[in-house]
Each structure stands twice: as structure tokens, then as C-alpha cells.
mmCIF file of C-alpha atoms in Angstrom:
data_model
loop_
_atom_site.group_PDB
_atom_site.id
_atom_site.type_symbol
_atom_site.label_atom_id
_atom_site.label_comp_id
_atom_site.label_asym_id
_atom_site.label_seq_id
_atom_site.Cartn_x
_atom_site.Cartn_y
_atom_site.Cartn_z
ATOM 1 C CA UNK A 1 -6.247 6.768 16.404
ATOM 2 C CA UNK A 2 -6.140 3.868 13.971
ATOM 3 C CA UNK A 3 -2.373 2.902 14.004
ATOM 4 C CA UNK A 4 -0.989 1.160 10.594
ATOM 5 C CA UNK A 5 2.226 -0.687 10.489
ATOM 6 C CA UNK A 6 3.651 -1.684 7.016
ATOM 7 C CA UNK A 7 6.265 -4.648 6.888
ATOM 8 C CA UNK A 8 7.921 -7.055 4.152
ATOM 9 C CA UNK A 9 10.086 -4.385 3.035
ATOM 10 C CA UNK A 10 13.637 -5.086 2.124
ATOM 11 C CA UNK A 11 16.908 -6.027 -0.519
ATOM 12 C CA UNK A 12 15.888 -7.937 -3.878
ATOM 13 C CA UNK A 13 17.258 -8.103 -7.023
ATOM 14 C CA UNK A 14 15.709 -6.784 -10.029
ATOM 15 C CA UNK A 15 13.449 -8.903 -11.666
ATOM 16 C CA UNK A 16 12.242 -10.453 -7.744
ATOM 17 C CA UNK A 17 9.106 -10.125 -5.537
ATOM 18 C CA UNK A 18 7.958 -9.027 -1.874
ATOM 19 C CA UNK A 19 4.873 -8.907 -0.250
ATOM 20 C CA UNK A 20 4.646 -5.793 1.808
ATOM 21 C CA UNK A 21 1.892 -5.867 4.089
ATOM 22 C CA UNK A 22 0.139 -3.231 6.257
ATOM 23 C CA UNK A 23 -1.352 -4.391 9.476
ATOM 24 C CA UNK A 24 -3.661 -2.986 12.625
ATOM 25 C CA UNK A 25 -3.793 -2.903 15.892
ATOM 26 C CA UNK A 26 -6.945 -4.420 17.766
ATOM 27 C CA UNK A 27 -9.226 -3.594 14.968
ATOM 28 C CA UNK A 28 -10.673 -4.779 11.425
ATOM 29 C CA UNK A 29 -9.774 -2.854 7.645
ATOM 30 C CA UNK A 30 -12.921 -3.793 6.574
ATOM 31 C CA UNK A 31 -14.724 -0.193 6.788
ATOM 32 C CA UNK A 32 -11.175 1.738 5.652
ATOM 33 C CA UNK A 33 -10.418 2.074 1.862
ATOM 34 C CA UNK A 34 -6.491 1.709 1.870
ATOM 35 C CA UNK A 35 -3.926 3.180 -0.190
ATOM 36 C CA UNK A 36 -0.016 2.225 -0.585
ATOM 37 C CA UNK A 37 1.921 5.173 -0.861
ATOM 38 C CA UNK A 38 5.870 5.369 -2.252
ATOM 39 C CA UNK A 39 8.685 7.927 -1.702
ATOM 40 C CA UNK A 40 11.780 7.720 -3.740
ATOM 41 C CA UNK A 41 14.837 9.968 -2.450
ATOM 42 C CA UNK A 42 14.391 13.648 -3.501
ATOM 43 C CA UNK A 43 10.930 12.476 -5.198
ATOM 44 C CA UNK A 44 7.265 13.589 -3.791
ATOM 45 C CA UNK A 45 5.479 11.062 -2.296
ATOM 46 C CA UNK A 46 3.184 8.609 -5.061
ATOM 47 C CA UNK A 47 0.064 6.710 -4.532
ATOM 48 C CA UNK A 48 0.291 3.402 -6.569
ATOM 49 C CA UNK A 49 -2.697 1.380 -5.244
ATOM 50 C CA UNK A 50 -5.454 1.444 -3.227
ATOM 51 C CA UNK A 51 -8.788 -0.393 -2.495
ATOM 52 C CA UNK A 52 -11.832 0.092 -1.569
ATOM 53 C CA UNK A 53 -14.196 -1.199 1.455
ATOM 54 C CA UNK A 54 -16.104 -3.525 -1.302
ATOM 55 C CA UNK A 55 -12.969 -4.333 -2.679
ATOM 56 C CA UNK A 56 -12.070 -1.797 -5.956
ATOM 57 C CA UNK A 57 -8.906 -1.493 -6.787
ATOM 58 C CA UNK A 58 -6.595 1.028 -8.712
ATOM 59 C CA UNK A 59 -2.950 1.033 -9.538
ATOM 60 C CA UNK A 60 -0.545 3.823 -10.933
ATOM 61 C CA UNK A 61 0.394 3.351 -14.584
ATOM 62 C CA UNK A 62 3.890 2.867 -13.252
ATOM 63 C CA UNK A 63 2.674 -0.372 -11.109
ATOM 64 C CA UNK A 64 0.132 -1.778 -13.069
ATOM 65 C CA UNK A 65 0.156 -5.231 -13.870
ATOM 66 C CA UNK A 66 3.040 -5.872 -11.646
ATOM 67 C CA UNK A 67 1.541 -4.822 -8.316
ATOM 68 C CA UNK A 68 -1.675 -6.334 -6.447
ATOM 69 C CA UNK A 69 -3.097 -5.253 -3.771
ATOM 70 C CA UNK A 70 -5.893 -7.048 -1.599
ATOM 71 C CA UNK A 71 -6.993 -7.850 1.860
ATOM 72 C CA UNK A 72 -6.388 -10.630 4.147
ATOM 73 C CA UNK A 73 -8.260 -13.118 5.701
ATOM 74 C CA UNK A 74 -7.638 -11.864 9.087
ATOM 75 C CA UNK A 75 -9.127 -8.739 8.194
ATOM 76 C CA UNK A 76 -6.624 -6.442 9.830
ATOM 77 C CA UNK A 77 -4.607 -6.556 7.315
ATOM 78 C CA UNK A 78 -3.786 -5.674 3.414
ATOM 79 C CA UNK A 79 -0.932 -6.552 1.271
ATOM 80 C CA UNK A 80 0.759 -5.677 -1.223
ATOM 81 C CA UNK A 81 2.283 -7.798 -3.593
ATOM 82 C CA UNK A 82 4.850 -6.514 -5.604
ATOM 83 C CA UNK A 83 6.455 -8.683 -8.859
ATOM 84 C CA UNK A 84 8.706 -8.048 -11.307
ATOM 85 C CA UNK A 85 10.486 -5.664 -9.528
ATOM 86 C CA UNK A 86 12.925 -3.021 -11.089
ATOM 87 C CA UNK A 87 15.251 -0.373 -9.593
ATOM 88 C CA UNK A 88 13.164 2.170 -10.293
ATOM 89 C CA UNK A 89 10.550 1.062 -7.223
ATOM 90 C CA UNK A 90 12.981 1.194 -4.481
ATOM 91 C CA UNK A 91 11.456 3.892 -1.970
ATOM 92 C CA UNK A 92 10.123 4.097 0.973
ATOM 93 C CA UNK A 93 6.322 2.609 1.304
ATOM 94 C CA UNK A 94 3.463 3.319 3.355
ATOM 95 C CA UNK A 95 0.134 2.331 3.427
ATOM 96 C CA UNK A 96 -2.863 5.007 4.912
ATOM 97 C CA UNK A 97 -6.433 4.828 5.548
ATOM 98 C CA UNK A 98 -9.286 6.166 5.547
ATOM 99 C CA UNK A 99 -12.916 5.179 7.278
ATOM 100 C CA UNK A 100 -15.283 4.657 4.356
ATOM 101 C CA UNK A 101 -17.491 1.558 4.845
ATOM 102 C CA UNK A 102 -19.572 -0.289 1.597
ATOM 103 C CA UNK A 103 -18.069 1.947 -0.609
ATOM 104 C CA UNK A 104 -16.643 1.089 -3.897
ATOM 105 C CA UNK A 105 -14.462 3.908 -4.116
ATOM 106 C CA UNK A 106 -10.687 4.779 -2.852
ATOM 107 C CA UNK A 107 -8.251 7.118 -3.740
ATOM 108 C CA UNK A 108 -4.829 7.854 -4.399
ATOM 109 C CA UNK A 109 -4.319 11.104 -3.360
ATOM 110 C CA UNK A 110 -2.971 11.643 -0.325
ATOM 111 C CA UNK A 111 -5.726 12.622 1.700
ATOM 112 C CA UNK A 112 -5.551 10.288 4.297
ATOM 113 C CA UNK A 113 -5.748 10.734 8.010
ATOM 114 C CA UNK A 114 -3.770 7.368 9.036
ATOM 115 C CA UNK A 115 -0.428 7.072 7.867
ATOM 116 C CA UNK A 116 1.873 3.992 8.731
ATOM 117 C CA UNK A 117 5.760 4.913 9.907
ATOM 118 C CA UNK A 118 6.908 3.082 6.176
ATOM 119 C CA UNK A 119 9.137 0.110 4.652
ATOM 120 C CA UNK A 120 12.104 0.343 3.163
ATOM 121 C CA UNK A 121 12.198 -1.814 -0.565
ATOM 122 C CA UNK A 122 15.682 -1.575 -2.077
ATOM 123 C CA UNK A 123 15.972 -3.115 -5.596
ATOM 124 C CA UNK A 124 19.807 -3.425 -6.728
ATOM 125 C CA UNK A 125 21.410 -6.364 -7.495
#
């Protein structure tokens, strides 16, 4: 069981940034497409980005061109980096994967069999 932990959650003002970033245990991304996930209180749960094992990408209308999302060079691990934050994004995030080496495609939907235990991003000020 591939076991996902996101971090970089936290309190920012509107307006800031944080880099959330989802990270495994004793083993490479490089063959999972990844998705970031949000849930909002009394909300459903929202894909906003994902990428894919050659490295596609795809955001949510309500991220795009404030969110990126890529892999590091450690290879266990993809971020998230989130600018020009408003109120509207705090929720709960998660990132989830799914084994699908050299493909170009990933998903938002939630059909994903790894799930991380979330991040809390708060943005008040």
C-alpha cells in the first residue's frame, strides 16, 4: 500500500502563497499520475490538479493560473504551489495516486486508490 503524506498546509493571508507538498514512503512517483484534491466545510470533495507520469498537467477553472503543480527532484515527491491565495481555497487538501507509468494522461476525478490523511490551508487575514 503506497502511503501519501501531504504537508505545507497552514494560516496565510489573502493575497499569500504555500507550497503544499505530497511525499512517499520508500518509493518513487514517477509511475503514479497524481492528483490534489480539496474539501471545503459542508462542500464535496474537488480535484484541482493533477499530473501525469510524462508530466501533463490540468487544473480546475477555479485554480488555474494561480496553482502549479509538478514533481520534485527527489522523485518521491510532488508539490503544489499555490499563489495568490483567496478565502475561498481554504479546505482541507489531499493529494492521491494512481499507478500509471509513460502515460500522458491523469485525472481529476476521484478515482484513486491512494489517498493521503490531508492539510489543512486556512486563508483569513
Amino acid at each position: 500500500q503506497l502511503q501519501l503524506v501531504e504537508s505545507g498546509g497552514g494560516l496565510v493571508q489573502p493575497g499569500g502563497s504555500l507550497r503544499l507538498s505530497c511525499t512517499a514512503s520508500g518509493i518513487t512517483l514517477n509511475s503514479y499520475m497524481i492528483a490534489w484534491f480539496r474539501q471545503a466545510p459542508g462542500k464535496e470533495r474537488e480535484g484541482i490538479s493533477c499530473i501525469s507520469t510524462t508530466g501533463g498537467t490540468d487544473y480546475a477553472d477555479s485554480v488555474k493560473g494561480r496553482f502549479t503543480i509538478s514533481r520534485g527532484r527527489a522523485r518521491n515527491t510532488v508539490y503544489l504551489q499555490m499563489n495568490v491565495l483567496e478565502p475561498e481555497d481554504t479546505a482541507i487538501y489531499y493529494c492521491a495516486a494512481n499507478w500509471n507509468p509513460r502515460s500522458p494522461i491523469c485525472t481529476m476525478s476521484p478515482h484513486y486508490s491512494n489517498w493521503g490523511q490531508g492539510t489543512q490551508v486556512t486563508v483569513s487575514s
